[in-house]
PDB file of C-alpha atoms in Angstrom:
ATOM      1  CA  UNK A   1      45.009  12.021 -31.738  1.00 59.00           C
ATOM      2  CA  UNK A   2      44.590   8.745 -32.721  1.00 64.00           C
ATOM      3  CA  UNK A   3      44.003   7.325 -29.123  1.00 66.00           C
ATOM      4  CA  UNK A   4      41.007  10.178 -28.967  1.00 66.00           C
ATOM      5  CA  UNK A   5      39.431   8.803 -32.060  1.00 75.00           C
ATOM      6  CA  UNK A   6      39.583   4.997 -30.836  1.00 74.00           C
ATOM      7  CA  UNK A   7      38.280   6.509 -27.968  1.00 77.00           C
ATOM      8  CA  UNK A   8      34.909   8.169 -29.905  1.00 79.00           C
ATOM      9  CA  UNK A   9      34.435   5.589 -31.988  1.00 79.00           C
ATOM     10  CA  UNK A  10      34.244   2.719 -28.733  1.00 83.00           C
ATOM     11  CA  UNK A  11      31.886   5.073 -27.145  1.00 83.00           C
ATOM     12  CA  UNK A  12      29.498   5.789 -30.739  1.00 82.00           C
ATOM     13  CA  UNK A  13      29.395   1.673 -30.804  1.00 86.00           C
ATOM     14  CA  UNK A  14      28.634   1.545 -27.273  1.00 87.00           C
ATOM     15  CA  UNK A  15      26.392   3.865 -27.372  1.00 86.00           C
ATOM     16  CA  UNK A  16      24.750   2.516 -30.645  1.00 87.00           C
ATOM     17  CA  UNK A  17      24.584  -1.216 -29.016  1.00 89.00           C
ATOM     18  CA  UNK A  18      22.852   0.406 -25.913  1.00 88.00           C
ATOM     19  CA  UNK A  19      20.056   1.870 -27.897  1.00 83.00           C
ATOM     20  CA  UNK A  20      19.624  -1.217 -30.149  1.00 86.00           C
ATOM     21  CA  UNK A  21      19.274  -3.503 -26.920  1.00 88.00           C
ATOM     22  CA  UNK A  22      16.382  -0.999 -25.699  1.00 84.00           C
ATOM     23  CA  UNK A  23      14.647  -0.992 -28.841  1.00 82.00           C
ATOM     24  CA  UNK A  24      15.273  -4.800 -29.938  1.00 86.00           C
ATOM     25  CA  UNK A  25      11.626  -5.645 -28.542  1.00 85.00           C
ATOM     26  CA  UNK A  26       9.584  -2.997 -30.137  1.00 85.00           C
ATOM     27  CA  UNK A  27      11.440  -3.774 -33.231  1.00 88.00           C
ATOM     28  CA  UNK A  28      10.981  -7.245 -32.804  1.00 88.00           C
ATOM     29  CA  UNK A  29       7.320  -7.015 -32.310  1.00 88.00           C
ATOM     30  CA  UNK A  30       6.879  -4.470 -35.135  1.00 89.00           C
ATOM     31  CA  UNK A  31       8.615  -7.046 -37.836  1.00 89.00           C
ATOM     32  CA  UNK A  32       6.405  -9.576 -36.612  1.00 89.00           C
ATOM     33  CA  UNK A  33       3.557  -7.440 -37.088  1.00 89.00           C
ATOM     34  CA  UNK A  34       4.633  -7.007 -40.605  1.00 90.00           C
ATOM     35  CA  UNK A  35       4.871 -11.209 -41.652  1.00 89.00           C
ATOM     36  CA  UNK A  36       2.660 -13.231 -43.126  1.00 87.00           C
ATOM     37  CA  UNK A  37       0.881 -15.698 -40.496  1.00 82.00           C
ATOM     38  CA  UNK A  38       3.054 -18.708 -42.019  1.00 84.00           C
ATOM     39  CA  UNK A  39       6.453 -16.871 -41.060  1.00 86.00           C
ATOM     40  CA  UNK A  40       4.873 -15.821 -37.309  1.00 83.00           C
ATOM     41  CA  UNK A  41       4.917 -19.510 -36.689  1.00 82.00           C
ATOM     42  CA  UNK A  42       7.712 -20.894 -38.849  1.00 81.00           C
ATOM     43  CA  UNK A  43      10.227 -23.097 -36.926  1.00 79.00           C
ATOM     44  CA  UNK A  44      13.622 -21.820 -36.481  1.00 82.00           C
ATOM     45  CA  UNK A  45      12.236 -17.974 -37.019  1.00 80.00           C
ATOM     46  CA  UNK A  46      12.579 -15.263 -39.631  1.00 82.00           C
ATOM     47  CA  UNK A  47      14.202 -12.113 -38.557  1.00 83.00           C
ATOM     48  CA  UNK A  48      12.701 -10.197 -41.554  1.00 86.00           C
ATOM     49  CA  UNK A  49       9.385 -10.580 -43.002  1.00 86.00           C
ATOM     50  CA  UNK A  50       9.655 -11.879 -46.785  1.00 84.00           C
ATOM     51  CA  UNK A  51       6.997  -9.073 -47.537  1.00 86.00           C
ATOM     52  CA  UNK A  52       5.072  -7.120 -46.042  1.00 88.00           C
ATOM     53  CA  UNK A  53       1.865  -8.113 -44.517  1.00 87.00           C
ATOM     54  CA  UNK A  54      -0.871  -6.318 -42.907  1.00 89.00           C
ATOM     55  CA  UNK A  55      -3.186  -8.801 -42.234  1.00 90.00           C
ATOM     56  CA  UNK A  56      -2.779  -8.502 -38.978  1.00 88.00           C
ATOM     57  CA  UNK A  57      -3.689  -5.609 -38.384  1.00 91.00           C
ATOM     58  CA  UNK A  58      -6.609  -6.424 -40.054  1.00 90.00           C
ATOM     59  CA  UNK A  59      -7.360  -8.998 -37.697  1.00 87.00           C
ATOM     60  CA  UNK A  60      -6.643  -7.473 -35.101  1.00 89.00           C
ATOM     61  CA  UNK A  61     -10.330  -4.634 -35.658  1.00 88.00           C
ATOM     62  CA  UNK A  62     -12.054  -7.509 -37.108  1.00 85.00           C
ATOM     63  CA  UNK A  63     -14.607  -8.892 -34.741  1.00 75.00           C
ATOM     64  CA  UNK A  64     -14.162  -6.669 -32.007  1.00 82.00           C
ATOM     65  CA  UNK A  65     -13.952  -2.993 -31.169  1.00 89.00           C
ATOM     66  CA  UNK A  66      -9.996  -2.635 -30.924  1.00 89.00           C
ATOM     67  CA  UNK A  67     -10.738   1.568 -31.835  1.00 89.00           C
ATOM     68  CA  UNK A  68     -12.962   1.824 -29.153  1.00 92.00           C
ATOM     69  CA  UNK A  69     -10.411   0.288 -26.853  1.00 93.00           C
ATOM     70  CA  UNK A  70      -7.722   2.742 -27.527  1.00 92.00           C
ATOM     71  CA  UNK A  71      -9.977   5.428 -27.316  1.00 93.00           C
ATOM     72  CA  UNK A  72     -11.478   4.491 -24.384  1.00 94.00           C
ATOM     73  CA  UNK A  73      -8.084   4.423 -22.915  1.00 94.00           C
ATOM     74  CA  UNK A  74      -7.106   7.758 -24.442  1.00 93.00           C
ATOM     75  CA  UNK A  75      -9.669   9.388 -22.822  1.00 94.00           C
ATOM     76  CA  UNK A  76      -9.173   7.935 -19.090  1.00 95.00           C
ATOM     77  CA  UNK A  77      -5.296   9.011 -19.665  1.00 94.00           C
ATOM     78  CA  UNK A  78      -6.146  12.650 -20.476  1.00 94.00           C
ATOM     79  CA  UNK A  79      -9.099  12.549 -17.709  1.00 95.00           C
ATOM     80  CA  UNK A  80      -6.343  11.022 -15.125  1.00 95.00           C
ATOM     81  CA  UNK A  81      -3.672  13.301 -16.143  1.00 95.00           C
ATOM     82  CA  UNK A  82      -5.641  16.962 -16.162  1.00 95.00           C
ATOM     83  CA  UNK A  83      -7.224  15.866 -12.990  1.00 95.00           C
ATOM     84  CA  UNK A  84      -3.567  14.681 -11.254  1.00 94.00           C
ATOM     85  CA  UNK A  85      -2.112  17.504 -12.553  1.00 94.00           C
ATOM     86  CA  UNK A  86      -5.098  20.054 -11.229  1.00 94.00           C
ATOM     87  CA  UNK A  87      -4.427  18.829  -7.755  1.00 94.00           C
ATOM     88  CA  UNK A  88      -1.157  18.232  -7.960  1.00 93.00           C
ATOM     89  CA  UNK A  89       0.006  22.115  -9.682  1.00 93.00           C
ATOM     90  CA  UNK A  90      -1.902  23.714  -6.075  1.00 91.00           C
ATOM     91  CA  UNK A  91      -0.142  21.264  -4.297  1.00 90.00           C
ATOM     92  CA  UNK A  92       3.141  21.160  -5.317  1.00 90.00           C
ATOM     93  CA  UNK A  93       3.341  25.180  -4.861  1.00 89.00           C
ATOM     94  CA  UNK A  94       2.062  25.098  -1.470  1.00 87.00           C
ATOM     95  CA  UNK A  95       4.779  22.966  -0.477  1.00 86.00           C
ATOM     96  CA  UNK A  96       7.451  24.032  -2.488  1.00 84.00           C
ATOM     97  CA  UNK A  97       6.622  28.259  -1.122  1.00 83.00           C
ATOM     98  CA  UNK A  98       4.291  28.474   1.716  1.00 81.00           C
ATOM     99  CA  UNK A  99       5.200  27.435   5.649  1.00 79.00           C
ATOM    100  CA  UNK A 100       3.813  24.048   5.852  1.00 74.00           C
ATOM    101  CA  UNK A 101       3.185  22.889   9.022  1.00 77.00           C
ATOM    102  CA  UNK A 102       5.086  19.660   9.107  1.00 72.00           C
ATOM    103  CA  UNK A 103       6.419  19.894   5.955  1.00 72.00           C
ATOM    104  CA  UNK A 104       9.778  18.536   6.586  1.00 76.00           C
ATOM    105  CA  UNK A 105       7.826  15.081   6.601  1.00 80.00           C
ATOM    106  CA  UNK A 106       5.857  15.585   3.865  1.00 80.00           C
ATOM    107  CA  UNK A 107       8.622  15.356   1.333  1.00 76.00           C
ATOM    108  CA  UNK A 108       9.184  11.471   3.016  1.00 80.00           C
ATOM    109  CA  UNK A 109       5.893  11.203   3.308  1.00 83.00           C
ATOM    110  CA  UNK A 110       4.596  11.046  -0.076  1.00 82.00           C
ATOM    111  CA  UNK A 111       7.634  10.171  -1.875  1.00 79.00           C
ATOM    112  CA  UNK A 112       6.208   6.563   0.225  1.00 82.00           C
ATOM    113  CA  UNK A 113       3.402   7.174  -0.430  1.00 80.00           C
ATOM    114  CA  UNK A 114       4.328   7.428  -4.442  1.00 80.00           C
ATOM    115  CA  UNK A 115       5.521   3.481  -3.740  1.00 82.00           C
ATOM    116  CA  UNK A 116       2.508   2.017  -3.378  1.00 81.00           C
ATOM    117  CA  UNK A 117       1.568  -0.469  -5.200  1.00 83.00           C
ATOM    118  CA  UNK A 118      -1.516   0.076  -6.868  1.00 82.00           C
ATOM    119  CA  UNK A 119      -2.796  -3.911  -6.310  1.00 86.00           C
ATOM    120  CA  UNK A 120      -2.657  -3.028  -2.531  1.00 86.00           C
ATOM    121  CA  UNK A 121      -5.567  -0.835  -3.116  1.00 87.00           C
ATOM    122  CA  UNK A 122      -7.461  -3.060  -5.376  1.00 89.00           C
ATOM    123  CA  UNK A 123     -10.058  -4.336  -2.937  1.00 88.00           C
ATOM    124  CA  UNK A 124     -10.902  -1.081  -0.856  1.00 90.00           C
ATOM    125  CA  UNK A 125     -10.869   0.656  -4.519  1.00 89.00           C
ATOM    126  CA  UNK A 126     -13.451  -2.168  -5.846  1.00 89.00           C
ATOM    127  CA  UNK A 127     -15.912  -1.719  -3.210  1.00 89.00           C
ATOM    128  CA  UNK A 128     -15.600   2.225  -3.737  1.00 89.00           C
ATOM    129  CA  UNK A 129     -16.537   2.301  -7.363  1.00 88.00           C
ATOM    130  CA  UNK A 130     -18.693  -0.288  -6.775  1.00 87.00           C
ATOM    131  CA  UNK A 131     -20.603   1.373  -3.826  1.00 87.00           C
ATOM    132  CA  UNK A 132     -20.794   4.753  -6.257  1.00 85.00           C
ATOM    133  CA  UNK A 133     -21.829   2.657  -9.069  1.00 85.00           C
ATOM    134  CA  UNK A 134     -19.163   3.483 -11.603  1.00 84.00           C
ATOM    135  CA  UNK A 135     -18.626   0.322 -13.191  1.00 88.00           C
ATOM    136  CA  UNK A 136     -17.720   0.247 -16.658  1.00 88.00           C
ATOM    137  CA  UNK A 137     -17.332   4.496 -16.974  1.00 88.00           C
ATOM    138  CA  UNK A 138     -14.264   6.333 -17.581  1.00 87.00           C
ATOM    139  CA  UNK A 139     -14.638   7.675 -13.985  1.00 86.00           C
ATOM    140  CA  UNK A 140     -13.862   4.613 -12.181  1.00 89.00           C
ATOM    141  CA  UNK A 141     -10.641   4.418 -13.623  1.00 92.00           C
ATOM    142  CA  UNK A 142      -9.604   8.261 -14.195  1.00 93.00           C
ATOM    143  CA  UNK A 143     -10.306   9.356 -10.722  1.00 92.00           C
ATOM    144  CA  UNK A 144      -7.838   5.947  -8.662  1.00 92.00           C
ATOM    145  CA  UNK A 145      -5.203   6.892 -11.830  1.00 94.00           C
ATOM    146  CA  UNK A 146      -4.948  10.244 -10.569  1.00 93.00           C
ATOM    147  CA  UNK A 147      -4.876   9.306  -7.204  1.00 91.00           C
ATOM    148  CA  UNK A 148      -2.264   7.442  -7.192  1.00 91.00           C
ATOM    149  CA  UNK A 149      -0.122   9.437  -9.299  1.00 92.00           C
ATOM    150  CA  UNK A 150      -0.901  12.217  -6.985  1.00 92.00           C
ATOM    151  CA  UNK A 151       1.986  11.420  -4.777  1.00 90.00           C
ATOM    152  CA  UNK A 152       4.205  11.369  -7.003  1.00 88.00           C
ATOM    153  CA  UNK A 153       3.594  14.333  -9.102  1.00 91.00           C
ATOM    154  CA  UNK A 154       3.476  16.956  -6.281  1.00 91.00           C
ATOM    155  CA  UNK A 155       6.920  15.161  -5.382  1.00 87.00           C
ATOM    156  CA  UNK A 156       8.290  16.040  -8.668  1.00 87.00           C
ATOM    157  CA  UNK A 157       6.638  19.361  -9.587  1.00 90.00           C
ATOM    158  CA  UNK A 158       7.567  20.817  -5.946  1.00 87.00           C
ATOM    159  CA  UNK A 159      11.299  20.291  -6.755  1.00 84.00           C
ATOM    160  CA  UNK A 160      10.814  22.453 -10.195  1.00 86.00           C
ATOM    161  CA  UNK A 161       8.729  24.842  -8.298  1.00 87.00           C
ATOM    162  CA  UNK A 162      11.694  25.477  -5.754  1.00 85.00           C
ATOM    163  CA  UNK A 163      13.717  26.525  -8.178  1.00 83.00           C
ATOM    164  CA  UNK A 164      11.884  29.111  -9.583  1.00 83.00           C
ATOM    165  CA  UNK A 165      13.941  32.349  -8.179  1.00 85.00           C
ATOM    166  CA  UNK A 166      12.254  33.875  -5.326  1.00 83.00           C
ATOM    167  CA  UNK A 167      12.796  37.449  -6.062  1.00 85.00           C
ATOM    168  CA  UNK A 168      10.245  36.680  -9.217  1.00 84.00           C
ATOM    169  CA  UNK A 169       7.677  36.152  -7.129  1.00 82.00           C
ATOM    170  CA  UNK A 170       8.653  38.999  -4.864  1.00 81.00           C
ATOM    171  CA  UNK A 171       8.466  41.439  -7.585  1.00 85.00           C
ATOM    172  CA  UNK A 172       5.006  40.262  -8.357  1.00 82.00           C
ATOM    173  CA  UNK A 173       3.611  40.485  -5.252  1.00 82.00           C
ATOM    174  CA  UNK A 174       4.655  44.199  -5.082  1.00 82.00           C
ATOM    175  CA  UNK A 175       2.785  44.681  -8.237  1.00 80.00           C
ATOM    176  CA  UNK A 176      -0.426  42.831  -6.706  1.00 82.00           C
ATOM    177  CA  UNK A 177      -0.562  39.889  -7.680  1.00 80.00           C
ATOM    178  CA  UNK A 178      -1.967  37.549  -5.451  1.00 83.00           C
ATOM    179  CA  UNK A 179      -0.348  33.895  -5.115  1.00 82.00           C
ATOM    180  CA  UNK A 180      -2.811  32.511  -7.706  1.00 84.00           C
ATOM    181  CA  UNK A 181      -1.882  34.902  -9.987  1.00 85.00           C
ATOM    182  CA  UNK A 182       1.583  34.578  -9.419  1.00 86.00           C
ATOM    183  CA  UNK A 183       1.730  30.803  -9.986  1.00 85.00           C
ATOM    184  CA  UNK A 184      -0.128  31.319 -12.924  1.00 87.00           C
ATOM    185  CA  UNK A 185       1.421  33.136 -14.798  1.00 85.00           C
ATOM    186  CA  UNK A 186       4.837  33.441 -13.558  1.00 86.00           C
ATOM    187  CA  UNK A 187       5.932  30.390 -11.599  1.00 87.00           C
ATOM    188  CA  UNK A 188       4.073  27.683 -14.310  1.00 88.00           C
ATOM    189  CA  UNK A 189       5.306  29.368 -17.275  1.00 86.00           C
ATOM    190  CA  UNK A 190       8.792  28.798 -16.033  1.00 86.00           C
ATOM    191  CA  UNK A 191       8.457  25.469 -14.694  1.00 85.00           C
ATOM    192  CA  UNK A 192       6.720  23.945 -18.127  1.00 85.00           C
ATOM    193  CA  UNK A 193       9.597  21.634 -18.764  1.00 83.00           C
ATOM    194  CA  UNK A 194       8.599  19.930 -15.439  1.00 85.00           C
ATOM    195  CA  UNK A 195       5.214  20.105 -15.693  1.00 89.00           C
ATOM    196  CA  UNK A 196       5.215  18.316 -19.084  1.00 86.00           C
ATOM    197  CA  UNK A 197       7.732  15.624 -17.983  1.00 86.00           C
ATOM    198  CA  UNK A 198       4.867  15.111 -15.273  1.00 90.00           C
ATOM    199  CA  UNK A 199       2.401  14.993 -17.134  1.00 91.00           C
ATOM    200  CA  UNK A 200       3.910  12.847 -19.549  1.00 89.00           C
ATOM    201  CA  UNK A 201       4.273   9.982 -16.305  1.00 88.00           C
ATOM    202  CA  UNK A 202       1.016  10.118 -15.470  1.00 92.00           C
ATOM    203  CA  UNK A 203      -0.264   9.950 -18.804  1.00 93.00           C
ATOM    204  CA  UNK A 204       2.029   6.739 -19.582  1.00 91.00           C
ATOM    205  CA  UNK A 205       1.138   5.158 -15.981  1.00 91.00           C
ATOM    206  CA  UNK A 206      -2.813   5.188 -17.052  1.00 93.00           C
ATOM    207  CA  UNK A 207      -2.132   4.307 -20.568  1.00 93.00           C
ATOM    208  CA  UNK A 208      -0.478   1.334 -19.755  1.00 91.00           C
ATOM    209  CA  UNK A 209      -2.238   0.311 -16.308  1.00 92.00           C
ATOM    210  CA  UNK A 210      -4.202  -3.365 -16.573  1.00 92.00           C
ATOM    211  CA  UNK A 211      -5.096  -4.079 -13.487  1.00 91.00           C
ATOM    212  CA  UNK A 212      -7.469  -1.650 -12.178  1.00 92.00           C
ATOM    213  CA  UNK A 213      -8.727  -1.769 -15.642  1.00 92.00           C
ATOM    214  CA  UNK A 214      -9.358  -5.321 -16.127  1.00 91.00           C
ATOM    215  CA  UNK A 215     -11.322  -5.183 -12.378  1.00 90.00           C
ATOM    216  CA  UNK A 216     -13.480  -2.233 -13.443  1.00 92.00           C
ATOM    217  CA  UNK A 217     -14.473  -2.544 -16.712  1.00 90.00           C
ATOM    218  CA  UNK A 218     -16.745  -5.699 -17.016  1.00 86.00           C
ATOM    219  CA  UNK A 219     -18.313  -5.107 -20.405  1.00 89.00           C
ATOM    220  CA  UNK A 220     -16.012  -5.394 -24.103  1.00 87.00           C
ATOM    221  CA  UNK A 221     -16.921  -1.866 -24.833  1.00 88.00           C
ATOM    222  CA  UNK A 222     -15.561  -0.306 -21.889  1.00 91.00           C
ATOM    223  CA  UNK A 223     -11.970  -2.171 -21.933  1.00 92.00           C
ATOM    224  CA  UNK A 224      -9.290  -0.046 -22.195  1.00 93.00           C
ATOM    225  CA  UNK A 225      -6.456  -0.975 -24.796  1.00 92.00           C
ATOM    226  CA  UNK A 226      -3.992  -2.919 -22.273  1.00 92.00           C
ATOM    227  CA  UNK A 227      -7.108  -5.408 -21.294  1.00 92.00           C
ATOM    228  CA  UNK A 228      -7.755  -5.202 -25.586  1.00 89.00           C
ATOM    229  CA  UNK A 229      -4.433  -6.761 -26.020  1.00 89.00           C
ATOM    230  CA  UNK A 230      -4.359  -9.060 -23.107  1.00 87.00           C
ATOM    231  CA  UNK A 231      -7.569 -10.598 -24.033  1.00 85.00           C
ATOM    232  CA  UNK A 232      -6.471 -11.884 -27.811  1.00 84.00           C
ATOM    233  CA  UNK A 233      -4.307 -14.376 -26.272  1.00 75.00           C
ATOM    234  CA  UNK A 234      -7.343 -16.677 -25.281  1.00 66.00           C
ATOM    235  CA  UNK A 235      -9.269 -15.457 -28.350  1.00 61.00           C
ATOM    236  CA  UNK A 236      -8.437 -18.589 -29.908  1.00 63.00           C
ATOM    237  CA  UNK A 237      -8.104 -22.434 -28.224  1.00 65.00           C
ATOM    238  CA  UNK A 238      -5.718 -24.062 -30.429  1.00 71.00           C
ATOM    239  CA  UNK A 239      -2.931 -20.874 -30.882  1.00 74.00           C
ATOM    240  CA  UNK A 240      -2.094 -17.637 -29.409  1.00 79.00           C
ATOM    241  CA  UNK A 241      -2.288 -15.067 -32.314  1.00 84.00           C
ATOM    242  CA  UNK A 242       1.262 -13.584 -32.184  1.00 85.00           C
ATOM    243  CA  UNK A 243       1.064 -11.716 -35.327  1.00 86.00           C
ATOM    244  CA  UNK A 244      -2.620 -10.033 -34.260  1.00 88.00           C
ATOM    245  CA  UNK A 245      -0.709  -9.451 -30.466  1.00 89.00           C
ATOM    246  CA  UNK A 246       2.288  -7.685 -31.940  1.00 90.00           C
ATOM    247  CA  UNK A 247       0.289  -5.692 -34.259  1.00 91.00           C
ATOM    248  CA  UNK A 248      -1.870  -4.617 -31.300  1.00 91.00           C
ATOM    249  CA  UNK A 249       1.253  -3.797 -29.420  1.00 90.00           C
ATOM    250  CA  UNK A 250       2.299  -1.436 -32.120  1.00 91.00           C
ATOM    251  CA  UNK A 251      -0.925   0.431 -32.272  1.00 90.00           C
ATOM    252  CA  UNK A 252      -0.984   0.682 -28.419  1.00 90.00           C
ATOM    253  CA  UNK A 253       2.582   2.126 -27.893  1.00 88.00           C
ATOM    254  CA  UNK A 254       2.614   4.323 -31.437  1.00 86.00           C
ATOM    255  CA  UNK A 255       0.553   7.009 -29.539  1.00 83.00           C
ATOM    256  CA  UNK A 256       3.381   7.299 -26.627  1.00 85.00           C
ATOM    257  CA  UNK A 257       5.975   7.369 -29.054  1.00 82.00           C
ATOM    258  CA  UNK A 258       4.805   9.954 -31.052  1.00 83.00           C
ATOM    259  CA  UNK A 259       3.741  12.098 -27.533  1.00 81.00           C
ATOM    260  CA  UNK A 260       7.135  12.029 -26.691  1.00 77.00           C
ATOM    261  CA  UNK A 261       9.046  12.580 -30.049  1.00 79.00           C
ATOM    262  CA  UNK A 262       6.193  15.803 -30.295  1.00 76.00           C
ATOM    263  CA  UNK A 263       7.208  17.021 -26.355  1.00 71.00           C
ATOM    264  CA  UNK A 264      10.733  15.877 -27.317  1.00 68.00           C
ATOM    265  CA  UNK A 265      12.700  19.447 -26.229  1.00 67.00           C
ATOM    266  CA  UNK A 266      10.551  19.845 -23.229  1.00 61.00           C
ATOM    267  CA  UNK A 267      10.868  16.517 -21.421  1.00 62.00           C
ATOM    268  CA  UNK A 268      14.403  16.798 -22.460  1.00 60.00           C
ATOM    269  CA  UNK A 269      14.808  19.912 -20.681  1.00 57.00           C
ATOM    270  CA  UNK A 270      12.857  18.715 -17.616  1.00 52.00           C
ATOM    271  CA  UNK A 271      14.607  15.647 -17.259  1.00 53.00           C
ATOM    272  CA  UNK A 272      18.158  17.244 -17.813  1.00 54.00           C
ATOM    273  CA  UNK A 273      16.414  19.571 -14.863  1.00 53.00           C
ATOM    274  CA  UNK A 274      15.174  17.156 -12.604  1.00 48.00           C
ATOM    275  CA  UNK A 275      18.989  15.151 -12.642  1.00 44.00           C
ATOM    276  CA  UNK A 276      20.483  18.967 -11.869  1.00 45.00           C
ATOM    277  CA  UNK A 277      18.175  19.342  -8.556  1.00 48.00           C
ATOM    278  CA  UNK A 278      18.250  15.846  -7.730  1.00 44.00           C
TER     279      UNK A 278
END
């Protein structure tokens, strides 16, 4: 007995120091957020903030449009995502149901194609949104984002769609439903926990993407919140502002949190899913 309660209490500390080392740096930027600008600087450093301080998050929306940068990138995440996942539901199904010609390489195929990475395509990708004109508009971002998550989202949602029992769909079509119908509303409805953890990638991957951002958008009021945070560590010549960086941080990665503590159970469930099939 008392060997099985060593045992539980090694693991709840192991555990414990696991989830501490993965959250150290979002701690560690979030206390910094919180100190005055003396204690940011001071020489060896504070661990805690003597009190709290919100100046820099007032610095960080004063003199330039730090709102307009997270909603711009808000709004090319949710454009990327809907569209990724519009292509990507029709997709998936088809090769998860229907006789695909080749499909035994198409699994291969785009789980490579998923491992592209995205600065291979900066060039050709410049010259297309250039050639269209789509500089600077949520378009020239939400439309590559989608494409390249593309791969990898019929990938994923194909697995979860092949495990949706056949004999459902069997039983619908003898009741007439056609196979639009019947991945409406029967095959989607039972594969939501996968179709939210997808969603969920896609929507981090544009959130966080720079690159493709910082080449597209050319004007301050088009930047997207990575390029936001990026740029305030030349805003100054004589010191990088790590209080007004962290507190920018905090604002940029509050929004995923709080996505995935509000899909919590369903990204759980998809997850505990996807390690079941996989």
């Amino acid at each position: 007995m008392r060997a099985h309660w060593a045992w539980r209490a090694l693991r709840g500390v192991a555990l414990a120091c696991v989830v501490l080392f993965c959250l150290a740096p979002f701690l560690w930027q979030l206390l910094t957020s919180l100190k005055p600008a003396p204690e940011v600087f001071a020489v060896p450093p504070t661990w805690w903030p003597s009190r709290i301080s919100l100046e820099s998050y007032r610095a960080v929306f004063s003199g330039r449009p730090f709102g307009r940068y997270v909603v711009n990138s808000l709004l090319v995440a949710v454009a990327s995502t809907a569209l990724a996942l519009a292509l990507a539901v029709p997709a998936a199904y088809a090769l998860a149901r229907l006789r695909v010609p080749g499909r035994r390489w198409l699994y291969p195929a785009i789980l490579v194609a998923s491992l592209v990475p995205s600065v291979v395509l900066l060039v050709p990708l410049y010259e297309m949104m250039r050639g269209a004109g789509a500089f600077n508009r949520p378009l020239a971002l939400a439309v590559p984002y989608a494409a390249l998550n593309l791969p990898l989202a019929v990938w994923t949602l194909a697995s979860f769609f092949s495990a949706v029992p056949r004999e459902l769909e069997d039983a619908a079509a003898v009741d007439g439903l056609s196979r639009w119908a019947t991945l409406w509303r029967i095959v989607l409805p039972l594969s939501l926990p996968g179709v939210a953890t997808t969603a969920l990638l896609v929507f981090v991957f544009a959130w966080n993407e720079f690159l493709l951002a910082l080449s597209f958008m050319t004007r301050p009021a088009a930047y997207t919140a990575p390029v936001g945070v990026a740029l305030l560590a030349g805003a100054s010549p004589y010191e990088v502002p790590w209080g007004q960086i962290s507190a920018a941080v905090v604002l940029t990665t509050a929004p995923l949190v709080l996505l995935a503590l509000v899909f919590q159970r369903r990204l759980t469930a998809g997850l505990a899913a996807g390690a079941l099939k996989g």
